[in-house]
Short mmCIF file of C-alpha atoms in Angstrom, two decimals:
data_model
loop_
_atom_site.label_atom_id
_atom_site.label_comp_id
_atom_site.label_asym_id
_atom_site.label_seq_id
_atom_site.Cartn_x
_atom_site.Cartn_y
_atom_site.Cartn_z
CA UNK A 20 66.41 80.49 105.40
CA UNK A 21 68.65 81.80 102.44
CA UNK A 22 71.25 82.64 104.46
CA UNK A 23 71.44 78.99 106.42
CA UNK A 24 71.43 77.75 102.48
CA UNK A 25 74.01 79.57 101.73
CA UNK A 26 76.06 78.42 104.44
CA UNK A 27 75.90 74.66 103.74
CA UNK A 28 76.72 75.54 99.81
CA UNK A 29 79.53 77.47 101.46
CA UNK A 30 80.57 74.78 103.54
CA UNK A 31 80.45 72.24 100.53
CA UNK A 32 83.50 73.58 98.88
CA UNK A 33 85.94 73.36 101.49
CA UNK A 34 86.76 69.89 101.50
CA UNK A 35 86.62 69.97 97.55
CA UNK A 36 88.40 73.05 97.11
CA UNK A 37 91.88 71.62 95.49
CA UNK A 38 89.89 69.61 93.41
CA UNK A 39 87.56 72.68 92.01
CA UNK A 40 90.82 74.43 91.17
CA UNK A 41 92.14 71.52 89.30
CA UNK A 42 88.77 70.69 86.84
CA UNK A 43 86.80 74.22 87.14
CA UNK A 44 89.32 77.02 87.05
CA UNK A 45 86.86 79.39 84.53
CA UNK A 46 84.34 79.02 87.54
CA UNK A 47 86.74 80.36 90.41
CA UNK A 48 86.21 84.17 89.84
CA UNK A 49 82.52 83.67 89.52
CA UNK A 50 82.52 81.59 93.28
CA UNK A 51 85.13 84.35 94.87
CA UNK A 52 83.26 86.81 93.99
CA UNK A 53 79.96 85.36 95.51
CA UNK A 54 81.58 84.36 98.13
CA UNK A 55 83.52 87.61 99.02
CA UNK A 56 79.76 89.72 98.77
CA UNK A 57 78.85 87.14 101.08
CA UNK A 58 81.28 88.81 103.89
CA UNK A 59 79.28 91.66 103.72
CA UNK A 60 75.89 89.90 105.26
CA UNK A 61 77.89 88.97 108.51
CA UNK A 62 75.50 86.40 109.63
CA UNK A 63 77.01 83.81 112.16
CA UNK A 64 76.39 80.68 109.86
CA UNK A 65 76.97 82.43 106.45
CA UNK A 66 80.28 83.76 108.31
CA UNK A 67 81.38 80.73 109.43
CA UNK A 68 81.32 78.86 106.27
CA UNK A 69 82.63 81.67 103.92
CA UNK A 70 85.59 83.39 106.25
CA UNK A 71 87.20 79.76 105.93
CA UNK A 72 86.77 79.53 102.29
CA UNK A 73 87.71 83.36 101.58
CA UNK A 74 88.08 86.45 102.69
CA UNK A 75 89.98 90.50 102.29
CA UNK A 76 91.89 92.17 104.69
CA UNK A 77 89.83 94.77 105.44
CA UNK A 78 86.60 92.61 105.03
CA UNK A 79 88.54 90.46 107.93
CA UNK A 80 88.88 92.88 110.22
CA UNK A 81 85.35 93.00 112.23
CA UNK A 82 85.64 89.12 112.27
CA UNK A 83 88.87 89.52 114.37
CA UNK A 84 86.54 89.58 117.50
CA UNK A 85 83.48 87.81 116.10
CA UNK A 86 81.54 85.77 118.38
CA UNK A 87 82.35 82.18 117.27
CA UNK A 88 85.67 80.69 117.74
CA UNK A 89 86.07 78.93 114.54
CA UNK A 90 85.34 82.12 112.75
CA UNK A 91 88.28 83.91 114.52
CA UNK A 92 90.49 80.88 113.68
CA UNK A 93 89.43 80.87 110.22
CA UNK A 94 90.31 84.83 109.99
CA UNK A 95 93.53 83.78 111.68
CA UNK A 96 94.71 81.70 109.36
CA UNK A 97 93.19 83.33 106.24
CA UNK A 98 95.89 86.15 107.22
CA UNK A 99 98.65 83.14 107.29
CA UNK A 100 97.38 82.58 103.61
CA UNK A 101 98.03 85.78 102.52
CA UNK A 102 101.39 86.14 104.25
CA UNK A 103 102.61 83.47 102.73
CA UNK A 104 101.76 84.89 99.10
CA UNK A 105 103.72 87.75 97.28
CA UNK A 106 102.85 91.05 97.37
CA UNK A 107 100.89 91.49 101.00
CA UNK A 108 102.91 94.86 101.42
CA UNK A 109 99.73 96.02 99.40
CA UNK A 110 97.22 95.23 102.32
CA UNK A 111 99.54 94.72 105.72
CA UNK A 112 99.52 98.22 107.54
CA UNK A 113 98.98 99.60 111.09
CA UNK A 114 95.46 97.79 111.42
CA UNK A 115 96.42 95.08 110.95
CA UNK A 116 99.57 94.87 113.27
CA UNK A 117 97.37 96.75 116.09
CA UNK A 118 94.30 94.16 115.87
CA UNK A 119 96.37 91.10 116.09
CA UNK A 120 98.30 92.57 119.16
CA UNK A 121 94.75 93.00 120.59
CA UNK A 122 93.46 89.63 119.75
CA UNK A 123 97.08 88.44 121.47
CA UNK A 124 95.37 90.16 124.83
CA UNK A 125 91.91 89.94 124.87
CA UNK A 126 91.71 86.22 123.94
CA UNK A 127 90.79 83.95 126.03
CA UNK A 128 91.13 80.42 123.91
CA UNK A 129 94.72 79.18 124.16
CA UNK A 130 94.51 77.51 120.60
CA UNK A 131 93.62 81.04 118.92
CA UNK A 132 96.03 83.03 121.09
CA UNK A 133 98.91 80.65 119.52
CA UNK A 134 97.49 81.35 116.10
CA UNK A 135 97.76 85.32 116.69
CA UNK A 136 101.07 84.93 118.15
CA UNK A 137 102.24 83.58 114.93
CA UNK A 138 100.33 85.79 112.49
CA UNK A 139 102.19 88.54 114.67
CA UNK A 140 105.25 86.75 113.95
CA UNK A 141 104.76 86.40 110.31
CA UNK A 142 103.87 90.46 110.22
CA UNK A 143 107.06 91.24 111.44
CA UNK A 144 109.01 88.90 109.09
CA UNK A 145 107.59 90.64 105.78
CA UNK A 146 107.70 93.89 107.18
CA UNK A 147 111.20 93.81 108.26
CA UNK A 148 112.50 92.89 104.62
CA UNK A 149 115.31 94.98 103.77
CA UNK A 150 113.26 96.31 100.98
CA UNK A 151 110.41 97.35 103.26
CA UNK A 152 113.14 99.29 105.58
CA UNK A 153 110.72 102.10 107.07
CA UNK A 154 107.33 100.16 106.99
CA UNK A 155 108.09 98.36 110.64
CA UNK A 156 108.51 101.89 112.16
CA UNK A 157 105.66 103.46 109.98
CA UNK A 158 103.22 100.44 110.94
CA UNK A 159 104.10 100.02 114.15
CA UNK A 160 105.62 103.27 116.19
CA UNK A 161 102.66 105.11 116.87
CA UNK A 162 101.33 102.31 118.58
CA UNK A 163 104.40 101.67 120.81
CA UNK A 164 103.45 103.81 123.94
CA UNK A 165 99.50 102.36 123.81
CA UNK A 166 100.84 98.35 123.66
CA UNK A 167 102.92 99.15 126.66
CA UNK A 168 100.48 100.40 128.26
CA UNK A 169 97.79 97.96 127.84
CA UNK A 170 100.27 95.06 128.50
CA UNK A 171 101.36 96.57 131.81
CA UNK A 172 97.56 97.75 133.05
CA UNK A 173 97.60 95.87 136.46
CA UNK A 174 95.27 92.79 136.88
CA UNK A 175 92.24 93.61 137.37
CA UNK A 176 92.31 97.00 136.52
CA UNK A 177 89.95 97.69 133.37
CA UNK A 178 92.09 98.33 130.14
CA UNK A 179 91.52 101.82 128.99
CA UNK A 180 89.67 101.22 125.66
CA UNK A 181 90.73 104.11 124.07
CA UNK A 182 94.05 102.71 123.53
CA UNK A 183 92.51 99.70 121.33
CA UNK A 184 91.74 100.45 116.95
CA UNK A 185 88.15 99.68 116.84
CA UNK A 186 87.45 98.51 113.10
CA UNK A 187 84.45 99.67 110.91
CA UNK A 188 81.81 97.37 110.49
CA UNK A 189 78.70 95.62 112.62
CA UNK A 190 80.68 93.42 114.87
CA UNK A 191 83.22 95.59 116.80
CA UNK A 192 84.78 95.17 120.04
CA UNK A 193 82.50 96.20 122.95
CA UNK A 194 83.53 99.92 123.39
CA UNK A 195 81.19 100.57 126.41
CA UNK A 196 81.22 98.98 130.25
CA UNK A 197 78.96 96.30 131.04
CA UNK A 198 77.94 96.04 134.52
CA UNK A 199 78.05 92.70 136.67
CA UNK A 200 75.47 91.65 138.68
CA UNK A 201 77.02 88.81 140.59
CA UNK A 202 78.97 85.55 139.30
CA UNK A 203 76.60 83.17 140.01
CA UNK A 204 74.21 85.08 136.73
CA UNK A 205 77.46 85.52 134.77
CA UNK A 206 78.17 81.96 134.82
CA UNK A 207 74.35 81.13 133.61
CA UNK A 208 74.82 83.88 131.55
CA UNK A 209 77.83 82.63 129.62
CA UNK A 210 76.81 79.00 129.97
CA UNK A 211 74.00 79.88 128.35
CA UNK A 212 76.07 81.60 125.42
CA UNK A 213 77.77 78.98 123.95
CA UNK A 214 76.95 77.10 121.09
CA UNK A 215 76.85 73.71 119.93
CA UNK A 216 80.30 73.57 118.52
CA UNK A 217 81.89 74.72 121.93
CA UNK A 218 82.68 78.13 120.11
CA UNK A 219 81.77 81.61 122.46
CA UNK A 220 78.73 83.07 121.88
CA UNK A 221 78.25 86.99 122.78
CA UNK A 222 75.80 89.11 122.03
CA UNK A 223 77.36 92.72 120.53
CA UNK A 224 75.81 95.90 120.62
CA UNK A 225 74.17 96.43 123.33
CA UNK A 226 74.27 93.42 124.54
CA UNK A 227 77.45 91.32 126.03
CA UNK A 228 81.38 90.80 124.22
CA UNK A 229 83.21 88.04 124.49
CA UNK A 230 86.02 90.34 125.53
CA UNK A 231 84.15 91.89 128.42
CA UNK A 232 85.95 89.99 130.78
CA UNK A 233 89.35 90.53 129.74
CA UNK A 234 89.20 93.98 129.13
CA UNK A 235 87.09 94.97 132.84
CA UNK A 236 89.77 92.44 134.09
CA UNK A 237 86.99 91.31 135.87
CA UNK A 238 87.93 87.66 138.06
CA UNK A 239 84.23 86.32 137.60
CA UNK A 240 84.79 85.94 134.01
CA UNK A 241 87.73 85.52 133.55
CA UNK A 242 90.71 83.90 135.55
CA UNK A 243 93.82 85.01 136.62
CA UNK A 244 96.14 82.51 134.87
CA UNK A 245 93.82 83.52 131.69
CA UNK A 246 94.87 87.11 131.67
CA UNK A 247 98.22 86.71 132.47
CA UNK A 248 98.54 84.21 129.31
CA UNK A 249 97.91 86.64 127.10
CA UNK A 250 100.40 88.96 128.84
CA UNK A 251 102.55 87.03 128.78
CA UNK A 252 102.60 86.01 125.03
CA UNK A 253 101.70 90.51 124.35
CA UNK A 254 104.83 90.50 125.85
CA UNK A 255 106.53 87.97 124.13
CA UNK A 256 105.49 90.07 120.79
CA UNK A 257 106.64 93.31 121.87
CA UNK A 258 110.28 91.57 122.06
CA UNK A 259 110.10 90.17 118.75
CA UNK A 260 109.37 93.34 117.40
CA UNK A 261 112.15 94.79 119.67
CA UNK A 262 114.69 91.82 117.74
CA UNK A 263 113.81 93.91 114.56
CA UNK A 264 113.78 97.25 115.07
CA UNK A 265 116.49 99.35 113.66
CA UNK A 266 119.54 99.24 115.57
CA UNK A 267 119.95 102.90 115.38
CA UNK A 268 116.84 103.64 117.39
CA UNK A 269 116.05 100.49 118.90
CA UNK A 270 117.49 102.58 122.64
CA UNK A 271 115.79 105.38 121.82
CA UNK A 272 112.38 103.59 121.17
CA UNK A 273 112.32 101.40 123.99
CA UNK A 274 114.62 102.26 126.59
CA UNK A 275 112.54 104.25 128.32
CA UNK A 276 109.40 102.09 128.92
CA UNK A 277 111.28 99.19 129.82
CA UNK A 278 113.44 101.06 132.41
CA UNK A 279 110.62 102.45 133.66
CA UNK A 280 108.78 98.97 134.42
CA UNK A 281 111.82 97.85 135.83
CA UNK A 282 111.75 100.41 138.08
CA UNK A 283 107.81 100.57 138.67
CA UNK A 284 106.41 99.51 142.18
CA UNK A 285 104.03 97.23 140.52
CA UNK A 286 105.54 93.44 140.58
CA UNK A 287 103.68 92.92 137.09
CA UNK A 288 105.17 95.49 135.07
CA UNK A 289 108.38 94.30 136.42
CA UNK A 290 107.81 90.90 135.14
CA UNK A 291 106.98 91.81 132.17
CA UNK A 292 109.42 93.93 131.32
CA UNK A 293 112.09 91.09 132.19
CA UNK A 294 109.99 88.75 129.77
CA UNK A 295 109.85 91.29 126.77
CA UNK A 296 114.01 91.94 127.09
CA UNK A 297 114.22 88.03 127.56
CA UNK A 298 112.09 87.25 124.17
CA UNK A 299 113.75 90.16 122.93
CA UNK A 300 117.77 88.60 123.35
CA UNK A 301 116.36 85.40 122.27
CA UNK A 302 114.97 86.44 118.90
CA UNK A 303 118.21 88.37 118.37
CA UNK A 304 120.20 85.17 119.01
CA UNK A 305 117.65 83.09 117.06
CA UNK A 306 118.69 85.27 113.95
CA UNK A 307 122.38 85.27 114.80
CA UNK A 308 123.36 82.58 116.60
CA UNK A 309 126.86 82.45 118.15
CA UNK A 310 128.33 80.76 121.35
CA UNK A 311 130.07 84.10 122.50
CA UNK A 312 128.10 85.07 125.86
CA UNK A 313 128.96 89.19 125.55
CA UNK A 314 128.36 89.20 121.93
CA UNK A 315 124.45 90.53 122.06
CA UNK A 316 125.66 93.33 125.05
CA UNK A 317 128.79 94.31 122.58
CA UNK A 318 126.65 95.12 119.72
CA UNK A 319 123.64 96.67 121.67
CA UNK A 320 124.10 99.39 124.13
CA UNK A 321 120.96 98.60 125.31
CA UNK A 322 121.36 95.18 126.60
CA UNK A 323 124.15 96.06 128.66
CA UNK A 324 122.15 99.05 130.19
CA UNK A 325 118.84 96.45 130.71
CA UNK A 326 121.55 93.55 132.23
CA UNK A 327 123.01 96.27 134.74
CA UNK A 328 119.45 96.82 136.04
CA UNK A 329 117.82 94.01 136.05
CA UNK A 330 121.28 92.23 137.77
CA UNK A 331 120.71 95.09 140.45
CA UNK A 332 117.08 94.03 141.02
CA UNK A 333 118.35 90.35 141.81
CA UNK A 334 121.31 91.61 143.88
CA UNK A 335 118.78 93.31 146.28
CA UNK A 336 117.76 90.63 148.52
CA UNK A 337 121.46 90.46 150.56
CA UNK A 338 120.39 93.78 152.48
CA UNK A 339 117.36 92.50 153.76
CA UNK A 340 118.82 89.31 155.27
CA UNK A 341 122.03 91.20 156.30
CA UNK A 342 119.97 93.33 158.62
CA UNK A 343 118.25 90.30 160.04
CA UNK A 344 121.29 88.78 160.99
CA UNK A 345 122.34 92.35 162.69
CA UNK A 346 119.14 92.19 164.81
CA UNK A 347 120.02 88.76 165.82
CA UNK A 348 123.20 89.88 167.17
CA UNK A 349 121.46 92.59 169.17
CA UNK A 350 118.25 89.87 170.62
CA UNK A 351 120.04 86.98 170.51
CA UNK A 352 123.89 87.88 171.28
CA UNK A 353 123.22 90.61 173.31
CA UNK A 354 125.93 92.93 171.18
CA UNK A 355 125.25 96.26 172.53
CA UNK A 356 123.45 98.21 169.10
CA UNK A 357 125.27 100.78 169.47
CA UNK A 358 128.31 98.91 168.17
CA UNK A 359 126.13 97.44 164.85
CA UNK A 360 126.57 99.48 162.09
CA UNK A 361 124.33 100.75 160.23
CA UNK A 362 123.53 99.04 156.28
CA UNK A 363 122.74 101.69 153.17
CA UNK A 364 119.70 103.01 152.90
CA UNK A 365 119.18 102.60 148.99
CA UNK A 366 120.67 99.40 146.57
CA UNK A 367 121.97 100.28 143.52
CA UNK A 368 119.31 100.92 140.76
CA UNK A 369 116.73 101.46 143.13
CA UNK A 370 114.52 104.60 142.07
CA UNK A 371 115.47 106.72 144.94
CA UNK A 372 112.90 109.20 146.36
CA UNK A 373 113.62 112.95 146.15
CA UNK A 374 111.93 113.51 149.31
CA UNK A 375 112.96 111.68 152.12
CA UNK A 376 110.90 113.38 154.68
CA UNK A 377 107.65 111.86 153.62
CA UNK A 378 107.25 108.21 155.94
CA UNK A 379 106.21 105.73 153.97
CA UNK A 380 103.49 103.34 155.18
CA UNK A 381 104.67 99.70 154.92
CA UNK A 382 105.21 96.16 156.23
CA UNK A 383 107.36 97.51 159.16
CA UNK A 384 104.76 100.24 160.54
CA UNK A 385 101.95 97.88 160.24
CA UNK A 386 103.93 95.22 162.73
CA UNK A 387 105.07 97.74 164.96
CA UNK A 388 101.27 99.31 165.15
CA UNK A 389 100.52 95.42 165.51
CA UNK A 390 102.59 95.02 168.60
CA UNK A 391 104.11 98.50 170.30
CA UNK A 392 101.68 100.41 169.31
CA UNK A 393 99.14 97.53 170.44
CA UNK A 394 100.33 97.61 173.32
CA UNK A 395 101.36 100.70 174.86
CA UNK A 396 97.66 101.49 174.06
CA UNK A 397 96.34 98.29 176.11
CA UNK A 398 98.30 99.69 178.86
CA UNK A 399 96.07 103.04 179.07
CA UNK A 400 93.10 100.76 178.71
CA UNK A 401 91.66 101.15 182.35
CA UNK A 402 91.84 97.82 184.30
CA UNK A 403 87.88 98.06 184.60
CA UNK A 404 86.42 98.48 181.12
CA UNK A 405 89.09 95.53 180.65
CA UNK A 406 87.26 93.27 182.67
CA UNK A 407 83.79 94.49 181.74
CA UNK A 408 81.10 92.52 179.88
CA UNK A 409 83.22 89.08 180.17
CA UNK A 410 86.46 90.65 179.01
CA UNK A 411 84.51 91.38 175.84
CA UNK A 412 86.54 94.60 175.41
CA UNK A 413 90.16 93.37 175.23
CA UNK A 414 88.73 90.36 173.25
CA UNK A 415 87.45 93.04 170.40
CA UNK A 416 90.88 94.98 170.58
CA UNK A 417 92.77 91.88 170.39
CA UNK A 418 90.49 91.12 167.63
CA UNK A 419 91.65 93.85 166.16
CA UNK A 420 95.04 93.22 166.58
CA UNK A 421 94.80 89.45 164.89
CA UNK A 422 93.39 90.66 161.78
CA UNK A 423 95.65 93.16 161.47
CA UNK A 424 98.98 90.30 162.33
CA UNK A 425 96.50 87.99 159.55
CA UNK A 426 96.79 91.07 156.91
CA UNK A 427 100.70 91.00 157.09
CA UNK A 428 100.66 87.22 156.75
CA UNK A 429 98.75 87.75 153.80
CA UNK A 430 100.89 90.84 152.19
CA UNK A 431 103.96 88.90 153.28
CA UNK A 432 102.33 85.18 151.36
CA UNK A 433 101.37 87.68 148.13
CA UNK A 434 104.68 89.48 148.39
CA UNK A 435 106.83 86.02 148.47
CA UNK A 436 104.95 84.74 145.81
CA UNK A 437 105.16 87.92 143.65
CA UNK A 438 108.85 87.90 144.31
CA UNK A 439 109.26 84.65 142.83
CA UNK A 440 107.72 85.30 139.89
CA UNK A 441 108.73 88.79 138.95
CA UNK A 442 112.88 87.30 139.85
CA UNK A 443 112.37 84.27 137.64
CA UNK A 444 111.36 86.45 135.08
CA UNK A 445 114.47 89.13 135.25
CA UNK A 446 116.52 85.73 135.86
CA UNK A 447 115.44 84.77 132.45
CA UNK A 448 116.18 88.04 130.92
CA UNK A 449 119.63 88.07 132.31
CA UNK A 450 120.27 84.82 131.19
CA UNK A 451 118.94 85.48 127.76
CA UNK A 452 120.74 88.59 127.96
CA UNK A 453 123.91 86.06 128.72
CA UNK A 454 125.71 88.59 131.47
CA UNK A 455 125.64 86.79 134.55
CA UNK A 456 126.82 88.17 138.21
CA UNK A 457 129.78 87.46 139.46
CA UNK A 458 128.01 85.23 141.93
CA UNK A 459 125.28 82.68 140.22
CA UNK A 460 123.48 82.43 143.57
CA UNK A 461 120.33 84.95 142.95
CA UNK A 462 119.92 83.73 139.50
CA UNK A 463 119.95 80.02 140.38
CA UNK A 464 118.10 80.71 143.62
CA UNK A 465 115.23 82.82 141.82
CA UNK A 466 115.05 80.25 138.73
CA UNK A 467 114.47 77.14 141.32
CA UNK A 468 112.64 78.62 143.52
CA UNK A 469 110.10 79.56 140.21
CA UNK A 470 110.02 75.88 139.28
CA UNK A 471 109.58 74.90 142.78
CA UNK A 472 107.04 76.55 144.13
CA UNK A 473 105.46 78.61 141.18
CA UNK A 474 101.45 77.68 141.10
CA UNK A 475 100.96 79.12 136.73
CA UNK A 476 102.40 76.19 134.53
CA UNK A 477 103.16 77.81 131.55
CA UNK A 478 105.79 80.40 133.70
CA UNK A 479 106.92 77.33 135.57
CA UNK A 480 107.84 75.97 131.82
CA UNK A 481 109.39 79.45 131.15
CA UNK A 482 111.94 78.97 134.30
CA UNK A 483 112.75 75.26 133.56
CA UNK A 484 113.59 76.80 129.95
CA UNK A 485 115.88 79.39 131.62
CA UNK A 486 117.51 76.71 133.20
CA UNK A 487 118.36 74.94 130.27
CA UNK A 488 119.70 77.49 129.18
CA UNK A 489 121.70 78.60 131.91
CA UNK A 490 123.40 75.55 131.70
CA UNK A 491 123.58 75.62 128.22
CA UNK A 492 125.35 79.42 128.54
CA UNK A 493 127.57 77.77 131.27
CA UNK A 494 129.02 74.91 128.87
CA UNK A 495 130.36 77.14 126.56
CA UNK A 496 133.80 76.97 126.20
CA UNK A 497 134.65 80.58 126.52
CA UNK A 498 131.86 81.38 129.60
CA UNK A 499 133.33 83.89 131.97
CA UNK A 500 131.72 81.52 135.15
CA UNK A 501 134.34 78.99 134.93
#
């Protein structure tokens, strides 16, 4: 066809493209311009060819999510191009800032998520120019409150949609929901939708995305470690553009959200929160470097208030075990319990709740329903229907009662491992942060316990980089641990 002609004509002149400039420079406007009309066809094989030759901002921007990979690299990378000429203040504005932050969490390819996460980079460089003072905030502050909250949506909850900039054009992100039938068709389904250069096929429009999966949050498409990659690095984005804001509203802008993650019941938003102040302290230092540990928390309120916090979230475990250790006195010493006294209800910088009349269901109720409750029930079980039908009653009920022991085995597995990961990450922040506890114990003991027993590689490598660190912060010669 024309268009498959095209392509390979297309194609042609990237390897000899130096070479064109250097012995046919009256002929470059004439191929630009053919080659910037072709941008307009958006075939898959005439795109391929001409969005790594060429391409326009705005002509980019339905190619961010385009079908094939190498077509989302090349727009990638075209951007690099122009960032690294003069003059992009003329085409960088709030599109493109809030389409690479979405290609940060809806892709799925590790190579191209690296790519965005430095054309995100490169954006905030030229933007934060002292010359271009206002155009960070202008680009990028009515978009604050929507990246927070599709970095902090819980897994697999769908991300709301409306929060994303859909571009003009005939490729745009899959706005509607796509219904799945079962796994086993998805995987023959997207088996079935790749092409010959390993690159994701999708069909748009009425058909299926390549970002259905990530933005349903659906498990059968997509995995876990996937999705949280591209949290992860969101995250890692939204604290390089916290490193340059303007001091004089940086609290005002961010405070807020981040306290309120801290403070959320959800373990995610928690540990993402600790990774944004964490990439946040270590762009600042990255653009100041100095050995003093309380320099960053003397020149930004902020960081002290995040340290206090996220020091009180690591400081919470000693309650826990201190009551367990009271109970053992009272099962295993025999103190009398009315002698124990009794620990605080709340640890400090724990959201408290206004109404304390309400009872809470939790991990305690469901073991006491598992064996008081169990029990003093059994006992008005008459001895008869007991020993009915082969004891098949009491076997039911205690049944019953093993899934329900199996179900706190499971919250209390999930919970330990959540823990871990959500106390490496404020561990990482703190240390970034470089205000360390009195006592190193909960940082050391949440950092080794992340490269211990963590399961997700890349946060493994994230606490085994906080350790460095930490010892790194504890060589200094004017450290406060010493």
């Amino acid at each position: 066809s024309d268009d498959d002609v095209r392509a390979v004509a297309a194609s042609i002149l990237i390897p000899i493209a130096d070479y064109f400039v250097q012995l046919a420079p009256n002929k470059i406007p004439e191929i630009v311009t053919v080659l910037w009309d072709c941008l307009k066809d958006l075939k898959d094989d005439l795109t391929a060819s001409t969005a790594s030759a060429d391409a326009s901002d705005q002509r980019l921007y339905p190619f961010f999510r385009h079908t094939i990979t190498s077509v989302r690299v090349a727009v990638l990378n075209t951007l690099l191009t122009f960032l690294g000429m003069d003059e992009v203040e003329e085409w960088v504005d709030h599109r493109t800032f809030s389409l690479v932050f979405q290609n940060i969490i809806v892709e799925e390819k590790r190579d191209v998520l690296y790519i965005s996460l430095k054309v995100w980079s490169r954006l905030l460089s030229h933007v934060s120019k002292p010359v271009e003072k206002n155009k960070l905030f202008n680009f990028t502050s009515q978009h604050i409150g929507s990246w927070f909250s599709i970095v902090m949506t819980p897994l697999g909850t769908p991300i709301e949609r409306r929060l994303f900039y859909i571009p003009d054009g005939p490729i745009p992100m899959e706005t509607t929901p796509i219904t799945v039938t079962s796994p086993s068709n998805n995987s023959r389904r997207r088996n079935s939708n790749r092409n010959n250069n390993g690159g994701d096929i999708a069909v748009t429009s009425g058909g299926y995305s390549i970002d259905t999966g990530m933005l349903q949050q659906d498990f059968a498409l997509v995995s876990v470690d996937t999705i949280l990659r591209g949290r992860v690095i969101a995250s890692k984005g939204l604290g390089m553009l916290m490193s340059c804001w303007p001091s004089e509203s940086l609290e005002s802008t961010f405070k807020e959200y981040i306290i309120n993650c801290l403070s959320s019941s959800w373990a995610l938003s928690k540990q993402l929160a600790a990774v944004i102040t964490e990439e946040w302290s270590r762009s600042v230092m990255e653009k100041e470097p100095q050995n003093n540990q309380s320099s960053l928390i003397q020149n930004l309120p902020l960081a002290s208030i995040l340290s206090n916090a996220m020091i009180s979230i690591l400081e919470s475990n000693p309650p826990r075990e201190c009551q367990a250790m009271l109970n053992t006195f009272v099962s295993v010493g025999k103190v009398n319990s009315d002698i124990i006294p009794p620990l605080p209800t709340y640890v400090l910088g724990e959201k408290i709740q206004t109404d304390n009349s309400t009872s809470l269901f939790g991990i305690e109720i469901a073991a006491e329903f598992s064996t008081d409750v169990f029990n003093n029930l059994l006992s008005h079980v008459s001895v008869k229907n007991r020993r009915s039908s082969n004891d098949d009653t009491q076997s039911q009920l205690q049944d019953r009662q093993r899934r329900v022991v199996s179900s706190i085995g499971y919250y209390e597995a999930s919970k330990q491992k959540n823990d871990t990961i959500v106390f490496a990450a404020i561990a990482g922040a703190v240390v970034a942060l470089r205000v360390l506890p009195s006592k190193l114990n909960p940082v050391i003991r949440s950092i080794m316990n992340s490269i211990k027993s963590e399961e997700n590689f890349e946060l493994q490598k994230r606490s085994a980089s906080t350790l460095a660190s930490l010892v790194e912060l504890c060589s200094y010669e004017d450290n406060t641990i010493r």
